[in-house]
Coordinates of C-alpha atoms in Angstrom, one line a residue:
Chain A
M1 CA 44.9 34.8 49.4
E2 CA 42.7 31.9 49.5
E3 CA 41.9 32.5 53.2
N4 CA 40.7 35.9 52.5
M5 CA 38.2 34.5 49.8
K6 CA 36.4 32.4 52.5
I7 CA 32.9 33.6 53.4
P8 CA 32.0 32.9 56.9
D9 CA 28.6 31.3 57.6
Y10 CA 27.1 34.3 59.2
M11 CA 27.3 36.4 56.0
W12 CA 24.9 34.0 54.2
E13 CA 21.2 34.7 54.1
T14 CA 18.2 32.6 53.1
L15 CA 16.4 33.9 50.1
S16 CA 12.7 34.2 50.2
R17 CA 10.8 31.6 48.0
E18 CA 9.4 34.3 45.9
E19 CA 12.9 35.7 45.2
K20 CA 14.2 32.2 44.2
D21 CA 11.6 31.4 41.7
K22 CA 11.8 34.9 40.1
E23 CA 14.6 34.0 37.8
K24 CA 12.9 30.5 36.8
I25 CA 12.1 30.3 33.1
D26 CA 11.3 26.6 33.1
R27 CA 8.0 24.8 32.6
P28 CA 6.8 21.4 33.3
V29 CA 9.0 19.0 31.4
M30 CA 7.2 16.9 28.8
T31 CA 8.1 13.7 27.2
Y32 CA 8.0 13.4 23.6
W33 CA 4.8 11.4 23.6
Q34 CA 3.1 13.7 26.2
D35 CA 3.7 16.5 23.8
V36 CA 2.4 14.6 20.9
W37 CA -0.8 13.6 22.9
R38 CA -1.2 17.4 24.0
R39 CA -1.1 18.5 20.5
L40 CA -3.2 15.7 19.1
K41 CA -6.0 16.6 21.8
K42 CA -6.1 20.2 20.4
N43 CA -6.9 18.8 16.9
Y44 CA -10.6 18.2 16.9
L45 CA -10.7 16.4 13.5
A46 CA -8.2 14.0 14.7
M47 CA -10.1 13.4 18.0
I48 CA -13.3 12.8 15.9
G49 CA -11.4 10.2 14.1
L50 CA -10.0 8.5 17.2
V51 CA -13.5 8.5 18.9
T52 CA -14.9 7.0 15.7
I53 CA -12.4 4.3 15.5
I54 CA -12.9 3.4 19.0
L55 CA -16.6 3.2 18.5
I56 CA -16.2 1.0 15.5
F57 CA -14.1 -1.3 17.3
L58 CA -16.6 -1.5 20.2
I59 CA -19.4 -2.1 17.8
A60 CA -17.5 -4.8 16.0
I61 CA -16.7 -6.5 19.4
F62 CA -19.9 -6.2 21.2
G63 CA -22.5 -5.7 18.4
P64 CA -23.0 -9.2 17.5
Y65 CA -24.1 -10.2 21.2
L66 CA -26.7 -7.4 21.0
S67 CA -28.6 -8.6 18.0
S68 CA -31.2 -11.4 17.8
Y69 CA -29.9 -12.5 14.4
T70 CA -26.6 -14.1 13.5
F71 CA -24.4 -13.5 10.5
S72 CA -25.4 -17.0 9.1
D73 CA -29.2 -17.2 9.8
Q74 CA -31.0 -17.8 6.6
D75 CA -34.7 -17.2 6.1
L76 CA -35.6 -17.7 2.4
E77 CA -39.0 -16.1 2.9
I78 CA -37.6 -12.5 3.3
T79 CA -34.8 -12.6 0.6
N80 CA -33.5 -9.2 -0.7
Q81 CA -36.0 -7.0 1.6
S82 CA -35.3 -3.5 1.7
M83 CA -34.7 -1.5 5.1
S84 CA -37.4 -2.0 7.7
M85 CA -37.8 -1.8 11.5
K86 CA -37.1 -5.4 11.6
H87 CA -34.0 -5.3 9.4
W88 CA -32.4 -2.0 9.4
F89 CA -30.0 -2.5 6.7
G90 CA -32.4 -4.9 4.8
T91 CA -31.6 -8.5 4.0
D92 CA -29.4 -10.2 1.3
S93 CA -30.1 -12.8 -1.4
H94 CA -30.1 -15.6 1.3
G95 CA -32.5 -13.7 3.7
R96 CA -29.7 -12.8 6.2
D97 CA -29.8 -9.7 8.1
L98 CA -27.5 -7.2 6.5
L99 CA -26.9 -5.2 9.6
I100 CA -25.4 -8.0 11.6
R101 CA -23.3 -9.1 8.5
V102 CA -21.8 -5.5 8.2
I103 CA -21.1 -5.6 11.9
H104 CA -19.7 -9.0 11.6
G105 CA -17.7 -8.1 8.5
A106 CA -16.1 -5.4 10.6
R107 CA -14.3 -8.0 12.7
V108 CA -12.6 -9.5 9.6
S109 CA -11.8 -6.1 7.8
L110 CA -10.6 -4.4 11.0
T111 CA -8.4 -7.4 12.0
V112 CA -6.9 -7.1 8.5
A113 CA -6.6 -3.4 9.0
V114 CA -4.8 -3.8 12.2
V115 CA -2.4 -6.4 11.1
A116 CA -1.6 -4.4 7.9
S117 CA -0.8 -1.4 10.0
I118 CA 1.3 -3.3 12.6
V119 CA 3.2 -5.0 9.9
N120 CA 3.7 -1.7 8.1
F121 CA 4.7 0.1 11.2
F122 CA 7.1 -2.5 12.7
I123 CA 8.6 -4.3 9.7
G124 CA 8.2 -1.7 7.0
I125 CA 9.6 1.4 8.8
V126 CA 12.5 -0.5 10.5
Y127 CA 13.4 -2.5 7.4
G128 CA 13.4 0.7 5.1
G129 CA 15.1 2.7 7.8
I130 CA 18.0 0.2 8.2
S131 CA 18.2 -0.4 4.5
G132 CA 18.4 3.4 3.7
Y133 CA 20.6 4.3 6.5
M134 CA 23.1 1.5 6.0
G135 CA 23.4 2.0 2.2
G136 CA 25.8 0.3 0.0
K137 CA 25.9 -3.5 0.1
V138 CA 23.4 -4.0 2.9
D139 CA 20.8 -1.7 1.0
N140 CA 21.3 -3.6 -2.1
I141 CA 20.8 -7.0 -0.7
M142 CA 17.7 -5.9 1.6
M143 CA 16.0 -4.1 -1.4
R144 CA 16.5 -7.1 -3.8
I145 CA 14.6 -9.2 -1.0
V146 CA 11.9 -6.5 -1.2
D147 CA 11.8 -7.0 -4.9
I148 CA 11.4 -10.6 -4.6
I149 CA 8.7 -10.5 -2.1
S150 CA 6.7 -8.1 -4.2
T151 CA 7.1 -10.1 -7.4
I152 CA 6.0 -13.5 -6.1
P153 CA 2.3 -13.6 -7.1
L154 CA 0.1 -13.1 -4.2
V155 CA -2.6 -15.5 -5.5
L156 CA -0.2 -18.3 -5.6
Y157 CA 1.1 -17.5 -2.3
A158 CA -2.5 -17.4 -1.0
I159 CA -3.3 -20.8 -2.4
I160 CA -0.3 -22.3 -0.8
L161 CA -1.3 -20.8 2.5
M162 CA -4.8 -22.1 2.2
V163 CA -3.4 -25.6 1.6
V164 CA -1.0 -25.4 4.6
L165 CA -3.2 -23.4 7.1
K166 CA -6.6 -24.4 5.6
R167 CA -8.8 -21.6 4.1
G168 CA -9.9 -18.8 6.5
L169 CA -9.0 -15.5 8.2
S170 CA -5.7 -16.7 9.6
S171 CA -4.2 -17.4 6.2
V172 CA -5.5 -14.2 4.7
I173 CA -3.9 -12.5 7.7
L174 CA -0.6 -14.3 7.1
A175 CA -0.6 -13.6 3.3
I176 CA -1.3 -9.7 3.9
G177 CA 1.2 -9.8 6.9
T178 CA 4.2 -11.1 4.9
I179 CA 3.9 -8.8 2.0
Y180 CA 2.2 -5.6 3.1
W181 CA 5.2 -3.8 4.3
V182 CA 7.1 -3.7 1.2
R183 CA 5.6 -0.4 -0.2
M184 CA 6.3 1.2 3.3
A185 CA 9.8 -0.1 3.3
R186 CA 10.5 1.4 -0.2
I187 CA 9.1 4.8 0.8
V188 CA 11.0 5.1 4.1
R189 CA 14.2 3.9 2.5
G190 CA 13.9 6.7 -0.3
Q191 CA 13.3 9.2 2.5
I192 CA 16.1 8.0 4.7
L193 CA 18.6 8.1 1.7
S194 CA 18.0 11.8 1.3
L195 CA 17.7 12.8 5.0
K196 CA 20.8 11.0 6.2
E197 CA 22.9 13.3 4.3
L198 CA 21.6 16.3 6.2
E199 CA 23.7 18.2 8.8
Y200 CA 21.9 17.3 11.9
V201 CA 22.8 13.6 11.2
L202 CA 26.5 14.6 11.0
A203 CA 26.0 16.7 14.1
A204 CA 24.4 13.7 15.9
K205 CA 27.3 11.4 14.8
T206 CA 29.9 13.8 16.0
L207 CA 28.3 13.9 19.5
G208 CA 28.6 10.2 19.3
A209 CA 25.0 9.1 19.1
S210 CA 24.5 5.5 18.4
T211 CA 23.1 4.4 14.7
W212 CA 19.8 3.2 16.5
R213 CA 19.4 6.6 18.2
I214 CA 20.1 8.4 15.0
L215 CA 17.7 6.3 13.0
F216 CA 15.0 6.2 15.5
R217 CA 15.1 9.7 17.2
H218 CA 16.4 11.7 14.3
L219 CA 15.8 10.3 10.9
I220 CA 12.4 8.4 11.3
P221 CA 10.5 11.3 13.0
N222 CA 11.5 13.6 10.1
A223 CA 10.2 11.0 7.7
M224 CA 6.8 10.9 9.5
G225 CA 4.8 12.8 6.9
P226 CA 5.2 10.2 4.1
I227 CA 5.0 7.4 6.5
I228 CA 1.6 8.5 8.0
V229 CA 0.2 9.0 4.5
T230 CA 1.4 5.5 3.4
M231 CA 0.0 4.0 6.5
T232 CA -3.5 5.5 6.1
M233 CA -3.4 4.5 2.4
M234 CA -2.2 0.9 3.1
I235 CA -5.0 0.2 5.6
P236 CA -7.9 0.3 2.8
S237 CA -5.6 -1.3 0.4
A238 CA -5.3 -4.2 2.7
I239 CA -9.0 -4.4 3.4
F240 CA -9.4 -4.5 -0.4
T241 CA -6.9 -7.1 -0.9
E242 CA -8.8 -9.3 1.6
S243 CA -11.9 -8.6 -0.5
F244 CA -10.1 -9.4 -3.8
L245 CA -9.1 -12.7 -2.4
S246 CA -12.7 -13.4 -1.4
F247 CA -13.7 -12.2 -4.8
I248 CA -11.6 -14.9 -6.5
G249 CA -12.6 -17.5 -3.9
L250 CA -9.5 -17.5 -1.8
G251 CA -10.5 -15.2 1.3
V252 CA -12.6 -15.8 4.3
S253 CA -15.1 -18.7 3.5
A254 CA -18.8 -18.2 3.2
P255 CA -21.0 -17.6 5.1
K256 CA -18.5 -15.4 7.1
P257 CA -18.8 -11.8 5.7
S258 CA -16.2 -9.3 5.4
W259 CA -16.8 -5.7 4.1
G260 CA -15.1 -6.6 1.0
S261 CA -16.9 -9.9 0.2
L262 CA -20.3 -8.1 1.0
A263 CA -19.5 -5.5 -1.4
S264 CA -18.4 -7.9 -4.0
D265 CA -21.5 -10.1 -3.4
A266 CA -23.8 -7.1 -3.8
L267 CA -22.4 -6.3 -7.2
G268 CA -24.4 -8.9 -9.0
G269 CA -27.8 -7.6 -7.8
L270 CA -26.7 -3.9 -8.1
T271 CA -29.6 -2.9 -10.4
S272 CA -32.4 -4.1 -8.0
Y273 CA -30.8 -4.0 -4.6
P274 CA -28.4 -1.0 -4.6
Y275 CA -28.6 -0.8 -0.7
Q276 CA -26.6 -4.2 -0.4
L277 CA -23.7 -2.4 -1.9
F278 CA -24.2 1.0 -0.1
F279 CA -24.1 -0.3 3.5
P280 CA -20.7 -2.1 3.4
S281 CA -19.4 0.8 1.3
I282 CA -20.3 3.3 3.6
A283 CA -18.8 1.2 6.5
I284 CA -15.4 1.1 4.7
C285 CA -15.8 4.8 3.8
I286 CA -16.5 5.9 7.4
T287 CA -13.7 3.8 8.8
M288 CA -11.3 5.1 6.3
L289 CA -12.2 8.7 6.9
A290 CA -11.7 8.2 10.6
F291 CA -8.2 6.7 10.0
N292 CA -7.5 9.6 7.6
F293 CA -8.6 12.3 10.1
L294 CA -6.5 10.6 13.0
G295 CA -3.6 10.1 10.6
D296 CA -3.4 13.7 9.5
G297 CA -3.6 14.8 13.1
L298 CA -0.9 12.4 14.2
R299 CA 1.2 13.6 11.3
D300 CA 1.1 17.2 12.7
A301 CA 1.5 16.2 16.3
L302 CA 4.6 13.9 15.5
D303 CA 6.3 16.7 13.5
P304 CA 9.5 17.3 15.5
R305 CA 9.9 20.8 14.1
L306 CA 6.5 22.0 15.6
R307 CA 7.5 20.7 19.0
K308 CA 7.5 23.4 21.8
Chain B
M1 CA 28.6 5.0 -12.0
G2 CA 29.6 2.2 -14.4
R3 CA 30.6 0.1 -11.7
F4 CA 27.5 0.8 -9.8
I5 CA 25.3 -0.2 -12.9
A6 CA 27.4 -3.3 -13.4
K7 CA 27.0 -4.5 -9.9
R8 CA 23.4 -3.7 -9.9
F9 CA 22.8 -5.6 -13.1
I10 CA 24.4 -8.6 -11.4
S11 CA 22.2 -8.5 -8.3
M12 CA 19.0 -8.1 -10.6
L13 CA 20.0 -11.3 -12.2
V14 CA 20.2 -13.0 -8.8
T15 CA 17.0 -11.5 -7.8
L16 CA 15.3 -12.9 -10.8
L17 CA 16.8 -16.3 -10.2
F18 CA 15.2 -16.3 -6.8
V19 CA 11.9 -15.2 -8.0
V20 CA 12.0 -18.1 -10.7
T21 CA 13.0 -20.6 -8.2
I22 CA 10.6 -19.6 -5.5
T23 CA 7.5 -19.2 -7.8
F24 CA 8.3 -22.6 -9.5
F25 CA 8.4 -24.5 -6.4
L26 CA 5.4 -22.7 -4.8
M27 CA 3.4 -23.5 -7.9
H28 CA 4.3 -27.1 -7.9
A29 CA 3.4 -27.5 -4.3
A30 CA -0.1 -26.0 -4.9
P31 CA -2.6 -29.0 -5.2
G32 CA -3.9 -29.9 -8.6
G33 CA -1.9 -29.9 -11.9
P34 CA -2.7 -28.4 -15.3
F35 CA -4.3 -31.6 -16.5
S36 CA -6.1 -32.7 -13.4
R37 CA -9.9 -32.1 -14.1
E38 CA -13.1 -33.2 -12.6
K39 CA -13.4 -35.6 -15.5
A40 CA -10.1 -37.4 -15.6
L41 CA -8.4 -37.8 -18.9
P42 CA -7.9 -41.5 -19.8
A43 CA -4.5 -42.6 -18.4
P44 CA -2.7 -43.2 -21.8
I45 CA -3.6 -39.8 -23.1
L46 CA -2.5 -38.2 -19.7
K47 CA 0.8 -40.0 -20.0
V48 CA 1.4 -38.7 -23.6
I49 CA 0.6 -35.2 -22.5
E50 CA 2.9 -35.4 -19.5
E51 CA 5.7 -36.8 -21.5
R52 CA 5.2 -34.0 -24.1
F53 CA 5.6 -31.3 -21.5
N54 CA 8.2 -33.0 -19.2
L55 CA 5.6 -33.2 -16.3
D56 CA 6.7 -37.0 -15.7
K57 CA 10.1 -35.9 -14.7
P58 CA 10.9 -35.1 -11.1
V59 CA 10.3 -31.4 -10.2
Y60 CA 14.0 -30.4 -9.9
Q61 CA 14.7 -31.7 -13.4
Q62 CA 11.6 -29.8 -14.8
Y63 CA 13.1 -26.8 -12.9
L64 CA 16.5 -27.1 -14.5
I65 CA 15.0 -27.6 -17.9
Y66 CA 12.7 -24.5 -17.4
L67 CA 15.8 -22.5 -16.1
K68 CA 17.7 -23.3 -19.3
D69 CA 14.6 -22.4 -21.6
V70 CA 14.2 -19.1 -19.8
A71 CA 17.8 -18.1 -20.0
K72 CA 17.3 -18.5 -23.8
G73 CA 14.2 -16.2 -23.6
D74 CA 11.7 -19.2 -24.4
L75 CA 8.9 -19.3 -21.9
G76 CA 7.5 -22.6 -23.3
P77 CA 4.2 -23.6 -24.7
S78 CA 0.9 -22.8 -22.8
F79 CA -0.8 -26.0 -21.3
Q80 CA -4.2 -24.7 -21.5
R81 CA -4.3 -22.7 -24.7
V82 CA -3.2 -25.3 -27.2
G83 CA -1.0 -24.0 -29.9
W84 CA 0.0 -20.9 -28.2
T85 CA 3.4 -20.3 -26.7
V86 CA 3.6 -18.1 -23.5
N87 CA 5.9 -15.6 -25.5
E88 CA 2.9 -15.0 -27.9
I89 CA 0.4 -14.8 -25.1
I90 CA 2.5 -12.1 -23.5
E91 CA 3.0 -10.3 -26.8
K92 CA -0.7 -10.3 -27.3
T93 CA -2.1 -9.4 -23.9
F94 CA 0.6 -7.1 -22.6
P95 CA 0.1 -4.3 -25.1
V96 CA -3.7 -4.3 -24.1
S97 CA -2.9 -4.0 -20.5
A98 CA -0.1 -1.5 -21.0
K99 CA -2.3 0.8 -23.0
V100 CA -5.0 1.1 -20.3
G101 CA -2.2 1.2 -17.6
G102 CA -0.1 3.7 -19.5
V103 CA -3.0 6.1 -19.8
S104 CA -3.7 5.5 -16.0
V105 CA 0.0 6.3 -14.9
L106 CA 0.0 9.5 -17.0
L107 CA -3.3 10.6 -15.3
V108 CA -1.9 9.6 -11.9
L109 CA 1.2 11.9 -12.6
I110 CA -0.4 14.7 -14.5
L111 CA -3.2 15.2 -12.0
G112 CA -2.0 13.8 -8.8
I113 CA 1.2 15.8 -8.5
P114 CA -0.3 19.3 -9.2
I115 CA -3.4 18.5 -7.1
G116 CA -0.9 17.7 -4.2
I117 CA 1.0 21.0 -4.8
V118 CA -2.1 23.1 -4.9
S119 CA -3.4 21.5 -1.6
A120 CA -0.2 22.2 0.0
L121 CA 0.1 25.8 -1.0
K122 CA -3.6 26.4 -0.1
Q123 CA -3.3 24.4 3.2
N124 CA -6.7 24.2 4.9
K125 CA -8.3 26.5 2.3
W126 CA -11.4 25.2 0.3
Q127 CA -9.1 24.1 -2.5
D128 CA -7.2 21.9 -0.2
Q129 CA -10.3 20.5 1.6
L130 CA -12.2 19.8 -1.7
A131 CA -9.1 18.0 -3.2
M132 CA -8.4 16.0 0.0
F133 CA -12.2 15.2 0.2
F134 CA -11.9 13.6 -3.3
A135 CA -8.5 11.9 -2.5
T136 CA -10.1 10.3 0.6
L137 CA -13.0 9.1 -1.6
G138 CA -10.8 7.7 -4.0
V139 CA -9.1 5.5 -1.7
T140 CA -12.1 4.5 0.3
I141 CA -14.0 3.0 -2.7
P142 CA -12.5 -0.2 -4.0
S143 CA -11.8 -0.3 -7.7
F144 CA -14.2 -3.2 -8.3
V145 CA -17.1 -1.0 -6.8
I146 CA -15.9 2.1 -8.8
G147 CA -15.7 -0.2 -12.1
T148 CA -19.2 -1.8 -11.5
L149 CA -20.7 1.5 -10.7
I150 CA -19.3 3.1 -13.9
V151 CA -20.6 0.1 -16.0
H152 CA -23.9 0.4 -14.2
I153 CA -24.6 4.0 -14.5
F154 CA -22.9 5.1 -17.7
S155 CA -23.2 2.0 -19.8
T156 CA -26.2 0.3 -18.8
N157 CA -28.6 3.1 -17.8
L158 CA -27.2 6.2 -19.4
R159 CA -25.7 4.5 -22.4
I160 CA -23.1 7.1 -23.0
L161 CA -20.1 4.8 -22.4
P162 CA -19.3 1.6 -24.2
S163 CA -18.6 -1.2 -21.6
N164 CA -16.4 -3.8 -23.3
G165 CA -13.3 -3.9 -25.2
L166 CA -11.0 -1.1 -26.1
S167 CA -11.9 0.0 -29.6
T168 CA -12.3 3.8 -29.1
W169 CA -11.0 6.4 -26.7
K170 CA -14.4 6.3 -24.9
H171 CA -13.7 2.7 -23.9
Y172 CA -10.7 3.9 -21.9
I173 CA -12.7 6.2 -19.7
G174 CA -14.2 3.6 -17.3
P175 CA -11.2 1.3 -16.9
V176 CA -8.6 4.3 -16.5
I177 CA -10.8 5.9 -13.7
A178 CA -11.2 2.5 -11.9
L179 CA -7.4 1.8 -12.3
A180 CA -6.0 5.2 -11.5
G181 CA -8.5 6.2 -8.7
F182 CA -6.5 4.9 -5.7
S183 CA -3.0 5.7 -6.9
L184 CA -4.1 9.2 -8.0
S185 CA -5.3 9.9 -4.4
F186 CA -2.2 8.2 -2.9
V187 CA 0.1 10.4 -5.0
A188 CA -1.9 13.6 -4.3
R189 CA -1.7 13.0 -0.7
L190 CA 1.9 12.0 -0.7
T191 CA 2.8 15.1 -2.6
R192 CA 0.8 17.4 -0.4
S193 CA 2.3 16.0 2.8
S194 CA 5.9 16.2 1.7
M195 CA 5.4 19.7 -0.1
L196 CA 4.1 20.9 3.3
E197 CA 7.3 19.7 5.1
V198 CA 9.6 20.9 2.5
M199 CA 8.0 24.4 2.4
Q200 CA 9.0 24.9 6.0
Q201 CA 12.6 24.4 5.3
D202 CA 15.3 27.0 5.8
Y203 CA 16.5 26.8 2.1
I204 CA 13.1 27.8 0.9
R205 CA 13.3 30.9 2.9
T206 CA 16.7 31.5 1.7
A207 CA 15.4 31.1 -1.9
R208 CA 12.8 33.5 -1.4
A209 CA 15.1 35.9 0.3
K210 CA 17.3 35.8 -2.7
G211 CA 14.4 37.2 -4.7
L212 CA 13.7 34.2 -6.9
S213 CA 10.2 34.1 -8.4
E214 CA 7.7 31.9 -6.5
F215 CA 7.6 29.7 -9.5
T216 CA 11.4 29.0 -9.4
V217 CA 11.3 28.3 -5.7
L218 CA 8.4 25.8 -6.1
T219 CA 9.7 23.8 -9.0
K220 CA 13.4 24.0 -8.6
H221 CA 13.7 23.9 -4.8
A222 CA 10.8 22.6 -3.1
L223 CA 9.2 20.2 -5.6
K224 CA 12.5 18.4 -6.4
N225 CA 12.8 17.4 -2.7
A226 CA 9.1 16.7 -2.3
L227 CA 9.1 14.2 -5.0
I228 CA 11.2 11.6 -3.5
P229 CA 8.5 9.7 -1.7
V230 CA 6.2 10.1 -4.8
I231 CA 9.0 8.5 -7.0
S232 CA 9.5 5.6 -4.3
Y233 CA 5.8 4.8 -4.9
V234 CA 5.2 5.4 -8.5
G235 CA 8.3 3.4 -9.8
P236 CA 7.0 0.0 -8.7
L237 CA 3.4 1.1 -9.5
V238 CA 4.3 1.5 -13.1
A239 CA 5.3 -2.2 -13.3
A240 CA 2.2 -3.2 -11.4
I241 CA -0.3 -1.2 -13.3
L242 CA 1.1 -1.8 -16.9
T243 CA 0.9 -5.5 -16.4
G244 CA -2.7 -5.2 -15.9
S245 CA -5.4 -5.6 -13.0
F246 CA -7.5 -8.7 -12.9
V247 CA -10.5 -7.0 -11.4
V248 CA -10.6 -4.0 -13.8
E249 CA -10.1 -6.1 -16.8
R250 CA -12.7 -8.5 -15.9
I251 CA -15.4 -5.8 -15.3
F252 CA -14.7 -4.1 -18.4
A253 CA -14.1 -7.2 -20.5
I254 CA -10.7 -6.3 -21.6
S255 CA -8.6 -9.4 -22.6
G256 CA -5.3 -8.2 -20.9
M257 CA -2.5 -9.9 -18.9
G258 CA -4.0 -9.4 -15.5
K259 CA -7.1 -11.4 -16.2
Y260 CA -5.2 -13.9 -18.1
F261 CA -2.7 -14.2 -15.4
V262 CA -5.3 -15.0 -12.5
E263 CA -7.1 -17.3 -14.6
S264 CA -4.0 -19.3 -15.4
V265 CA -3.3 -19.5 -11.6
G266 CA -6.8 -20.9 -11.4
N267 CA -6.3 -23.8 -13.7
R268 CA -2.6 -24.3 -12.9
D269 CA -1.3 -23.3 -16.4
Y270 CA 2.3 -23.6 -15.1
T271 CA 4.2 -22.2 -18.0
V272 CA 1.8 -19.1 -18.2
I273 CA 2.2 -18.5 -14.4
M274 CA 5.9 -18.6 -14.6
G275 CA 6.2 -16.6 -17.8
V276 CA 4.0 -13.8 -16.6
T277 CA 5.9 -13.8 -13.2
V278 CA 9.3 -13.6 -14.9
F279 CA 8.0 -10.9 -17.1
Y280 CA 6.6 -8.8 -14.3
A281 CA 9.8 -9.4 -12.2
I282 CA 12.0 -8.1 -14.9
F283 CA 9.9 -5.1 -15.4
L284 CA 9.8 -4.4 -11.6
V285 CA 13.5 -4.8 -11.1
V286 CA 14.2 -2.4 -13.9
M287 CA 11.6 0.2 -12.5
V288 CA 13.3 0.0 -9.1
F289 CA 16.6 0.6 -10.7
V290 CA 15.3 3.5 -12.5
V291 CA 13.9 4.8 -9.2
D292 CA 17.4 4.6 -7.8
I293 CA 19.0 6.5 -10.6
L294 CA 16.2 9.2 -10.3
Y295 CA 17.0 9.6 -6.6
G296 CA 20.5 10.6 -7.4
L297 CA 19.4 13.0 -10.2
I298 CA 16.8 14.7 -8.0
D299 CA 18.9 14.9 -4.8
P300 CA 22.7 14.8 -5.7
R301 CA 23.4 14.4 -2.1
I302 CA 22.2 10.8 -2.5
K303 CA 25.0 8.6 -3.5
L304 CA 24.3 4.9 -3.9
D305 CA 27.5 3.8 -5.5
R306 CA 29.4 3.9 -2.4

């Protein structure tokens, strides 16, 4: 019987290439991130946001080298001057050029923003994810630690850091870095608590997927919406915390500017020199709008349900 | 459920103990004490004062004394406000902050959630874009700028809003806007984004296919699940807003807890720092607990007592 089934070589015939590809219903294989990038590129608002953010970073890095003024040059002859060709944004109460101060302020504020988002992303999401997914005792202990971190007064904590590290940007960054992920952790945990009961998690478990895989490939992508919203909201919040610390005298020390401290410095002379508040506020607004546009675009691009 | 609550209660007490301990030692590690001033007090007087407040003892002994007092609910006397106990200060300043904060939280919920729902339902239409424009503006302008602008425009120039204290309802407008602005925008955006996600789920299609009215689909099926991230955010927020904001209280000259607290850190009023922190910690821990209970009510699949 078996011998009859054998097909001799001469009976085989090579198929033409055309014929071979006819049945193919494949298309180029894309990794998850390639697909995300492809969809992000289509969203023009998100691309505007991305380009704006890159521009702001470039200005913050290279801007100070292109100006003939520095952030601390005082000229008491020209205090509180309005906008002019020489000083595009006018000058402040010490006669310092406001444009260069806003550009320099971007360095501090953007550093704070970047640190806040990294901390949110890496600590907040992972911490909240693990806590929510593990549940029970682990969750209880992890979330009580979050409670402790969020109740210890920031002001007190900042004072201690100033003593240990000396006053300046590094202690502000450390203060913000250690506490800024708690809100994200709470929100992610809440999402995961609900998502982990869904059928696809059970399916993944049945297929033998590891805990890490379930958490990072299944649960967290599905919680992306609230994560991105929280992220875009925590960035301005961190910038304002820095300015609040400057406001009560614990932030970046004068004459170094940050957007927050520029805004709070301008409040005193608001009636006579409103432009001093206008420019730092506009800088914050544009940056936040850019982050928001990019964030909304990323949210849609990362949504696993929309993936093709 | 009973066991869950009991277990949770114990872990809440442990949390509080940690908060008290860490704050106490951080506070003592900060340079300067409550009675170190630019013009030093004469040594004998300082000695009497320090003995009176146990400040001459080693820090760990002060800590044990403080723990014993706190367990009895006694937060001690204020070092800076002579004749006031910390309990009295909290009793006096908390209601002030809580009134402004309470109105703000209500505003955040009553406006934020519906705005988020409408934006999600009208995704990318003008209603959505208008709402999200204001929501973005709300987060981009810091509260001290909003507050100062309100005082500047409406109180100083137009004279239609009073600028200090809280005697009439008009006094509330400024501080509430400054206090609620950020959270309102946050809640609106969170609601919008999770509504958008929930509305794509299969069970929404099923609910519609069953012939349920759009209102029932929205409130009973969609909103419930969409509210989880909102609750995670609002719970701790209630504790934070009700205990006052330094910036807003300073701008509008409200004598609330937030302002008092930051000042007490400034002049190292040890007992007030501790008292307010303990008070806030209790408040927060309870709110977080309420959030966990709410999770279970909203989504019965979430079981925390396992």
